[in-house]
PDB file of C-alpha atoms in Angstrom:
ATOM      1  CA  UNK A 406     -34.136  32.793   0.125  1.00  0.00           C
ATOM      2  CA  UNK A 407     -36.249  29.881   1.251  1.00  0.00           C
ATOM      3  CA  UNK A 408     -36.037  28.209  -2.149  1.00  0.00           C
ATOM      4  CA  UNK A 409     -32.091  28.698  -2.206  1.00  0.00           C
ATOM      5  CA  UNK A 410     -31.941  26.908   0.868  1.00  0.00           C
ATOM      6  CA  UNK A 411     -34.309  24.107   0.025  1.00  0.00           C
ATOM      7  CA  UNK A 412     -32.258  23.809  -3.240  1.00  0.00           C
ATOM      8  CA  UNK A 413     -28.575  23.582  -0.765  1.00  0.00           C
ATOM      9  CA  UNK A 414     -30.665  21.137   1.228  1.00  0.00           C
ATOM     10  CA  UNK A 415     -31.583  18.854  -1.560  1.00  0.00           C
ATOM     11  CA  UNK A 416     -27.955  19.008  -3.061  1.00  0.00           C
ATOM     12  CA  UNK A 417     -26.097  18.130  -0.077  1.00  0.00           C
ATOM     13  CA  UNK A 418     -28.629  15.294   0.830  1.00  0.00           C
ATOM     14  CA  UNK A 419     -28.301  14.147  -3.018  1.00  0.00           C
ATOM     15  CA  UNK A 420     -24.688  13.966  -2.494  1.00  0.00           C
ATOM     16  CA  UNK A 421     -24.944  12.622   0.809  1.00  0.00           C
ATOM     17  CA  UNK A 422     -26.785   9.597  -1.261  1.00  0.00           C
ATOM     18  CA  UNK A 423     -24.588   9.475  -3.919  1.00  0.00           C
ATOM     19  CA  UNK A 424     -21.887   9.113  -1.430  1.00  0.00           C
ATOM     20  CA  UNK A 425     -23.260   6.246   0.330  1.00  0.00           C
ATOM     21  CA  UNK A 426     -24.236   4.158  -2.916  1.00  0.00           C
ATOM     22  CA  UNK A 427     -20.639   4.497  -3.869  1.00  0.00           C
ATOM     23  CA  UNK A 428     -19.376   3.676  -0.775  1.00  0.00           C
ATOM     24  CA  UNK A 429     -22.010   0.640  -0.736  1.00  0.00           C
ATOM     25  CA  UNK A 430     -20.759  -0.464  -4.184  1.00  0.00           C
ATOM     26  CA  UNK A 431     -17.089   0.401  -5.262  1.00  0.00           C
ATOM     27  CA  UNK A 432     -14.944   1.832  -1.702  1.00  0.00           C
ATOM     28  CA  UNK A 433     -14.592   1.733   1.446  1.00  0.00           C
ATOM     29  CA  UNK A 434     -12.606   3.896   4.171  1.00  0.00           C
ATOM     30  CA  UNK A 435     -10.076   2.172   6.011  1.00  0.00           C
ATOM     31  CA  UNK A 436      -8.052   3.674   8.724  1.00  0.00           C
ATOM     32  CA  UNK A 437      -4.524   1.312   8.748  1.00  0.00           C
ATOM     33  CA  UNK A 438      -4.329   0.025  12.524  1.00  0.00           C
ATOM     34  CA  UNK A 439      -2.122   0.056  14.770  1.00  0.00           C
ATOM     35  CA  UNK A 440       0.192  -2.600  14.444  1.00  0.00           C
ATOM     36  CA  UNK A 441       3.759  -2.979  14.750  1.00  0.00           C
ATOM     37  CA  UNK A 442       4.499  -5.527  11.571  1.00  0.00           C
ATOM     38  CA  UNK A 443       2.367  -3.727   9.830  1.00  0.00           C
ATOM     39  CA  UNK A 444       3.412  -0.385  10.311  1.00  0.00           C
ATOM     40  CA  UNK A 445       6.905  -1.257   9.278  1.00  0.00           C
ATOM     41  CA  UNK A 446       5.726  -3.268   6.206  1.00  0.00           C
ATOM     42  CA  UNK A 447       4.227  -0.212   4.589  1.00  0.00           C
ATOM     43  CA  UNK A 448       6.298   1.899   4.899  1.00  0.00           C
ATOM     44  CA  UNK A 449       6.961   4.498   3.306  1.00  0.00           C
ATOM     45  CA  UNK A 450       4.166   4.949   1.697  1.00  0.00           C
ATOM     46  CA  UNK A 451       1.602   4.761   4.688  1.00  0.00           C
ATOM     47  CA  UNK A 452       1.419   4.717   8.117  1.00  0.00           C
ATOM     48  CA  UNK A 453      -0.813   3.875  10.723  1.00  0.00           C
ATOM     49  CA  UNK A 454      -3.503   5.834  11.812  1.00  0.00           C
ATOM     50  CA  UNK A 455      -3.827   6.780   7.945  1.00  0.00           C
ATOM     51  CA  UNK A 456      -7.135   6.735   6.508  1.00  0.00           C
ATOM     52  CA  UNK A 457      -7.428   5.750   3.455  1.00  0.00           C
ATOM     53  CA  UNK A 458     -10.123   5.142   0.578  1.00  0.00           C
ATOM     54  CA  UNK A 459     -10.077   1.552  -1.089  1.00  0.00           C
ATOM     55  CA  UNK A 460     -11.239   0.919  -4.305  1.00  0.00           C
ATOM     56  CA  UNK A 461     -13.103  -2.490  -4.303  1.00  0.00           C
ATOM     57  CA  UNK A 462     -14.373  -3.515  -7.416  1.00  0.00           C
ATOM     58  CA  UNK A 463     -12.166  -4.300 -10.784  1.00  0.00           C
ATOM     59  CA  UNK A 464      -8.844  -5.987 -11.163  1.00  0.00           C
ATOM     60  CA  UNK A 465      -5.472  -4.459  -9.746  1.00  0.00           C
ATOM     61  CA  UNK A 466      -2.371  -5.027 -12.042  1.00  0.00           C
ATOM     62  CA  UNK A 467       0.436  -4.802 -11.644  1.00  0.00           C
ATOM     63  CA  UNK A 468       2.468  -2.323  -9.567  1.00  0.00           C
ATOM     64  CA  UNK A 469      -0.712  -1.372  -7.741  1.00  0.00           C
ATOM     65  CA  UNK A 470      -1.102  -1.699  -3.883  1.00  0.00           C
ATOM     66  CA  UNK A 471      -3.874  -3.898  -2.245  1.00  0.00           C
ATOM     67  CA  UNK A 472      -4.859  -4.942   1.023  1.00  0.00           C
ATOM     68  CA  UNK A 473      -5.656  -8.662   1.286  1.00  0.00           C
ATOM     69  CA  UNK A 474      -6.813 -10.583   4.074  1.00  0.00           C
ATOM     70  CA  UNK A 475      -3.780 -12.113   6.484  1.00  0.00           C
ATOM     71  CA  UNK A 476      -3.476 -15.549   5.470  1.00  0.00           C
ATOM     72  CA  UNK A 477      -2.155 -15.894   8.335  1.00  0.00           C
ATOM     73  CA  UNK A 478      -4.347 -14.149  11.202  1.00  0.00           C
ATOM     74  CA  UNK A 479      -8.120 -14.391  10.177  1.00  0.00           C
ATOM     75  CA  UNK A 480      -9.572 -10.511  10.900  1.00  0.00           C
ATOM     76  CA  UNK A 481      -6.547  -9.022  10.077  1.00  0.00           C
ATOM     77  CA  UNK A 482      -5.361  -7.333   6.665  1.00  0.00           C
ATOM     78  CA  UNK A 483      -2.073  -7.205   5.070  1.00  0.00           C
ATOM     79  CA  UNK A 484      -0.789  -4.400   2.061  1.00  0.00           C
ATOM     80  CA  UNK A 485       1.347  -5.053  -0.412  1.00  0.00           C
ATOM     81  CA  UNK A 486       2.219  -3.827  -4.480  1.00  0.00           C
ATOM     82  CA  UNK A 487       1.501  -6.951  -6.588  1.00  0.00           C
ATOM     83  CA  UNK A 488       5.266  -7.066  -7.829  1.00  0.00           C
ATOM     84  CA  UNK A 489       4.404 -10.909 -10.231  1.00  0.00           C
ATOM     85  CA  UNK A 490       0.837 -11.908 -12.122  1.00  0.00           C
ATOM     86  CA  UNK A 491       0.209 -15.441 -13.439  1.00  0.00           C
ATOM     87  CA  UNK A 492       3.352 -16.494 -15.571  1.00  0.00           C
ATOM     88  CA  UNK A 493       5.591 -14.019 -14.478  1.00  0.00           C
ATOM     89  CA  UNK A 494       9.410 -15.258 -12.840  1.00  0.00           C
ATOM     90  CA  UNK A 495       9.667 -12.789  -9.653  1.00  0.00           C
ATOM     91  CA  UNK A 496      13.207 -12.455  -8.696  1.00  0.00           C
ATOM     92  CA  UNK A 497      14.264 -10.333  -5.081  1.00  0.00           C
ATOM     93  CA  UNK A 498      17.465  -9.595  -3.680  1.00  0.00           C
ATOM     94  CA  UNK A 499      16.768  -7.518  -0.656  1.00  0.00           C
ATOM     95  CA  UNK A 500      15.725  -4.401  -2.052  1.00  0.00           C
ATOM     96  CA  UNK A 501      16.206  -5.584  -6.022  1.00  0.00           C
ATOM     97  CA  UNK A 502      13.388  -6.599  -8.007  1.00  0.00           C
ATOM     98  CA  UNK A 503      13.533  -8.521 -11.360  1.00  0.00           C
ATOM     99  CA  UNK A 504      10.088  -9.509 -13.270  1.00  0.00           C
ATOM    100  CA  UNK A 505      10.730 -11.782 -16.348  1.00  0.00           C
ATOM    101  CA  UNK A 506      14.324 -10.924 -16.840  1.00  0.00           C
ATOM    102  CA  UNK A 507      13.577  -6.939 -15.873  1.00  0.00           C
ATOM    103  CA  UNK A 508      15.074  -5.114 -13.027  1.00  0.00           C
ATOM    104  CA  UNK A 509      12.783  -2.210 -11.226  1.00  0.00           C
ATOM    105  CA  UNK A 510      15.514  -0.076  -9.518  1.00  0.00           C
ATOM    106  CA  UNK A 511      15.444   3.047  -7.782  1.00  0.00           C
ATOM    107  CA  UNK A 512      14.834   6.298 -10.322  1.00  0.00           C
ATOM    108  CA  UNK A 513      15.159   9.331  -7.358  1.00  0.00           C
ATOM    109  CA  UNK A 514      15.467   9.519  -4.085  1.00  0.00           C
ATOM    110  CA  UNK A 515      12.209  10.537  -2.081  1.00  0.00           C
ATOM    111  CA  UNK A 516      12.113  14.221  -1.125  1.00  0.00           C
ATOM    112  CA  UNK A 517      13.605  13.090   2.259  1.00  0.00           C
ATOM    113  CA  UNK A 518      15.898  10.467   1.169  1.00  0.00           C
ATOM    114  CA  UNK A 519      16.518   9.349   5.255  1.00  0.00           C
ATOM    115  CA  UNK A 520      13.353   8.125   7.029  1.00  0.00           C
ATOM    116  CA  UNK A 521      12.767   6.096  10.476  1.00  0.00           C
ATOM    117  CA  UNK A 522      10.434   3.366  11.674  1.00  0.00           C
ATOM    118  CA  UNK A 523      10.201   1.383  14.657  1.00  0.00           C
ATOM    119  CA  UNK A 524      11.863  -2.103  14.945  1.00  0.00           C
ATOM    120  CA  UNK A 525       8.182  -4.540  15.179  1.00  0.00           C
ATOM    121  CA  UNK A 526      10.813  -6.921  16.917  1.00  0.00           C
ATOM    122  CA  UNK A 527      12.262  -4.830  19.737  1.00  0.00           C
ATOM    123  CA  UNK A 528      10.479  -1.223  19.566  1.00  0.00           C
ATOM    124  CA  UNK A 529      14.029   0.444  18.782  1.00  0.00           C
ATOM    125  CA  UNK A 530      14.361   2.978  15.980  1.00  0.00           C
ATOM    126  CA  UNK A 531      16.252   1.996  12.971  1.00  0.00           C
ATOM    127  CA  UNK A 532      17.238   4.520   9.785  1.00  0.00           C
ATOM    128  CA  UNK A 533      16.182   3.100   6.630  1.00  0.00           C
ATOM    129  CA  UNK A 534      16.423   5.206   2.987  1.00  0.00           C
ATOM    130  CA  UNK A 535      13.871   6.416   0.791  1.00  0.00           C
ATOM    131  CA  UNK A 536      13.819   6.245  -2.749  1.00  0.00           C
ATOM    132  CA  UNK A 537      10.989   5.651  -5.597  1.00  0.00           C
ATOM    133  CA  UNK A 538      10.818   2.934  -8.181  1.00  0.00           C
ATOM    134  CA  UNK A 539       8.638   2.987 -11.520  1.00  0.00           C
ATOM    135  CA  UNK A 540       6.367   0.240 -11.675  1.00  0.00           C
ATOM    136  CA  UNK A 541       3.081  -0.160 -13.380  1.00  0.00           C
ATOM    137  CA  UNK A 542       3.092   3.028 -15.106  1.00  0.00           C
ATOM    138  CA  UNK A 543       3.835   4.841 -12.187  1.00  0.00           C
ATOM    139  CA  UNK A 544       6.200   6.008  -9.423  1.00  0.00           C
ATOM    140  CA  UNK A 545       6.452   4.410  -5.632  1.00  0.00           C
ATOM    141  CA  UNK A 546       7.986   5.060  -3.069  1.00  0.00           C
ATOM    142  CA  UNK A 547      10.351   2.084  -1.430  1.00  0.00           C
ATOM    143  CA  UNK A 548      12.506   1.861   1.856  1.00  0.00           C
ATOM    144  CA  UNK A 549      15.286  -0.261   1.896  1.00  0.00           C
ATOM    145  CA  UNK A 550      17.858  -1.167   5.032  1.00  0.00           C
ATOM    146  CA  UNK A 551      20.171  -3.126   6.184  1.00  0.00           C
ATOM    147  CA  UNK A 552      19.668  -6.858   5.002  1.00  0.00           C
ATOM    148  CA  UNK A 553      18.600  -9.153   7.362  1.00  0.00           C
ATOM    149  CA  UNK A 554      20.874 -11.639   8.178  1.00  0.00           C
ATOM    150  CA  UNK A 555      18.901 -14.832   7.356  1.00  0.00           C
ATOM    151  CA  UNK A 556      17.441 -13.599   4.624  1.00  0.00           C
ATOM    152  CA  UNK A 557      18.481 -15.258   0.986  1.00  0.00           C
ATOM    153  CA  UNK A 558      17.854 -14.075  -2.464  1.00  0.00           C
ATOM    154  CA  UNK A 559      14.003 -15.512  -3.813  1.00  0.00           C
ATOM    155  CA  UNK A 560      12.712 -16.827  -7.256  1.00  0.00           C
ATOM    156  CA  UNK A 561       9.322 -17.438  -7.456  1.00  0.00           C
ATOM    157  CA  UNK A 562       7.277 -18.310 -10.870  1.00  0.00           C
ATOM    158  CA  UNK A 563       4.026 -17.063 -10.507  1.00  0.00           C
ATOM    159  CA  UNK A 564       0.845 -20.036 -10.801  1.00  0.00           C
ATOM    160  CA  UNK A 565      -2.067 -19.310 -12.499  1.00  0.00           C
ATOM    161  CA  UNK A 566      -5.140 -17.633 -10.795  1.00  0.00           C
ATOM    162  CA  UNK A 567      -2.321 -16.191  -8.014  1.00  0.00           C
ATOM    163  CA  UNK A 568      -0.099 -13.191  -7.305  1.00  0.00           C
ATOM    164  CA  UNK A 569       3.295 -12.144  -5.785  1.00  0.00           C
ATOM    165  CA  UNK A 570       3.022  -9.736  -3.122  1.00  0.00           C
ATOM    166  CA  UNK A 571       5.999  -7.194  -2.110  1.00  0.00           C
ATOM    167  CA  UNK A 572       6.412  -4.663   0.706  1.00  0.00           C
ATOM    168  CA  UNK A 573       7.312  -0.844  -0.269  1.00  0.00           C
ATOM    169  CA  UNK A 574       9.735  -1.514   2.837  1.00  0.00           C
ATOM    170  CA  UNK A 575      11.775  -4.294   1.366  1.00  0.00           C
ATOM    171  CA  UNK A 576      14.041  -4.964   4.946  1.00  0.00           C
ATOM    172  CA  UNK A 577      10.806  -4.674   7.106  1.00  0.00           C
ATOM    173  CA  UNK A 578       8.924  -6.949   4.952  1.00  0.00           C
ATOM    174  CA  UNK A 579       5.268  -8.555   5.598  1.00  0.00           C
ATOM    175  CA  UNK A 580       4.920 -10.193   2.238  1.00  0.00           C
ATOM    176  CA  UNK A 581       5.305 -13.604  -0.753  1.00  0.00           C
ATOM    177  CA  UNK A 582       8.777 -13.885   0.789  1.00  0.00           C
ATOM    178  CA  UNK A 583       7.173 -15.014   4.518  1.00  0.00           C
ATOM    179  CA  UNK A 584       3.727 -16.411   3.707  1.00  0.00           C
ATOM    180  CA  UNK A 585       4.123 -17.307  -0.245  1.00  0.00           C
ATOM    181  CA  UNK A 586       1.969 -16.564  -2.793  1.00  0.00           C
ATOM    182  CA  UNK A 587      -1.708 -15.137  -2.419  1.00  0.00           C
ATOM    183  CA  UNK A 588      -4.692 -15.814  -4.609  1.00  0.00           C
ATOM    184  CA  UNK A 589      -5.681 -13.120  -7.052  1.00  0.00           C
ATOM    185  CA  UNK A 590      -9.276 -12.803  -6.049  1.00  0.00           C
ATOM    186  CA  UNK A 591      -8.200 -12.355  -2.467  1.00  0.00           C
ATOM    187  CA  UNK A 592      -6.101  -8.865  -2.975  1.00  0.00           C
ATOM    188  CA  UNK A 593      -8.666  -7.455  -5.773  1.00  0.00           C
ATOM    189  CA  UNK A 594      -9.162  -4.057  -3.007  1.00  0.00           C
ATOM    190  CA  UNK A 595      -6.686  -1.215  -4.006  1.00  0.00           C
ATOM    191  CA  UNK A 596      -5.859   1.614  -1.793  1.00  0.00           C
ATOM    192  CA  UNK A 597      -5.969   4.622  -4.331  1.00  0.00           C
ATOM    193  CA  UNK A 598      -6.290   8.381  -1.759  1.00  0.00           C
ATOM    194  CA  UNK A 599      -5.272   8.910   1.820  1.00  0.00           C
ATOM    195  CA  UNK A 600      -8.090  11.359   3.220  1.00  0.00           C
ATOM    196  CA  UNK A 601      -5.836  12.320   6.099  1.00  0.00           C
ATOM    197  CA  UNK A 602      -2.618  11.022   8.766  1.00  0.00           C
ATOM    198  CA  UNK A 603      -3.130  10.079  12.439  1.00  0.00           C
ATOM    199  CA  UNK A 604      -3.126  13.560  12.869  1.00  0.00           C
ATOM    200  CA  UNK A 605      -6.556  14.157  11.217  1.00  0.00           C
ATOM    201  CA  UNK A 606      -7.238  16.917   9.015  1.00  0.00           C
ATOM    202  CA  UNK A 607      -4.167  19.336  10.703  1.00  0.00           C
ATOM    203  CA  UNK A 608      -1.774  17.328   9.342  1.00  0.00           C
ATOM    204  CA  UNK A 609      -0.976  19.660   6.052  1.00  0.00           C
ATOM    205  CA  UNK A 610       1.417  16.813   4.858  1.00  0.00           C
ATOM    206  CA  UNK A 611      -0.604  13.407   4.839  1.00  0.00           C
ATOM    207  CA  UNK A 612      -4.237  14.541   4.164  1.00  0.00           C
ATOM    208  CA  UNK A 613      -5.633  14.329   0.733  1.00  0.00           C
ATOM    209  CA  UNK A 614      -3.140  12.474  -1.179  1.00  0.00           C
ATOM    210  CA  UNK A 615      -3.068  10.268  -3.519  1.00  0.00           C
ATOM    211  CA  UNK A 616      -1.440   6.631  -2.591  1.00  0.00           C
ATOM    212  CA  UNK A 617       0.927   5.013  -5.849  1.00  0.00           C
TER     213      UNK A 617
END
């Protein structure tokens, strides 16, 4: 019995180790604050409060979602899907996306094609719709509103050694469309798994999922 135990013990503490080295090395756990812009920018696909595990080291492509430092408030992240690589000729129209002469449209709605977030300007709910786009390989999901009214279709051709962020919420947006394009080795961190929601481990819905 003692040597069972001893054997459990040096498992879970060889885990344990294993667990901080990769940690150390290749991710980090990130819990998405509390903030209004952001909140709306990413959604639907997270939320605040979310916790999520971020992948750190290699080269995201395109399609994939990365957090980047704010360019414009130092301390502060932003997330976005890299939606344009070096070369590419990024085209959006509201909630229309063209890359290089191809259009990445909705293929489903989500399984709860209405949704809700909070207006980051005035606080006020506003209904938005849900529906998932193939990019990269792989399925998203993408909220899409009314069109603001200042807002004017984009065209963008990609320079080298820089990439073309979008928000998943394409009328709520935090992305190249408001502070231009970012430099690839600052968004090389992709958010892959969402441990849990702000409600922590009792929230059967959010926890242990993985983030496209």
């Amino acid at each position: 019995m003692r040597k069972l135990f001893n054997g459990l013990l040096w498992t879970l503490g060889l885990l344990v180790v294993i667990g901080v080295a990769l940690r150390a090395l290749v991710l980090d756990v990130w819990t998405v604050p509390s903030d209004p812009m952001l909140g709306a920018a990413i959604a639907p696909s997270l939320a605040p409060g979310d916790t999520v595990v971020v992948l750190t080291r290699g080269t995201p492509g395109f399609g994939e979602l990365v957090r980047c430092p704010d360019p414009e408030a130092p301390g502060r992240y932003i997330v976005g899907r890299i939606a344009g690589v070096a070369g590419d000729t990024v085209e959006v129209d509201h909630g229309t996306l063209v890359v290089n002469g191809k259009r990445y449209d909705s293929e489903r709605a989500c399984v709860e094609p209405r949704m809700t977030i909070d207006d980051p300007a005035t606080g006020k709910e506003v209904a938005l719709s849900c529906d998932m786009v193939m990019m990269g390989g792989g399925l998203h999901l993408r909220a899409v509103g009314r069109r603001p009214p200042l807002e004017r279709p984009r065209r963008v051709d990609v320079r080298p050694g820089t990439v073309f962020l979008l928000s998943d919420n394409r009328s709520y947006h935090d992305d190249s469309r408001d502070f231009g394009l970012m430099p690839r080795e600052a968004c090389g961190e992709r958010i892959v798994f969402r441990l849990w929601g702000s409600g922590g481990l009792r929230d059967e819905e959010r926890r242990f999922t993985y983030v496209r």
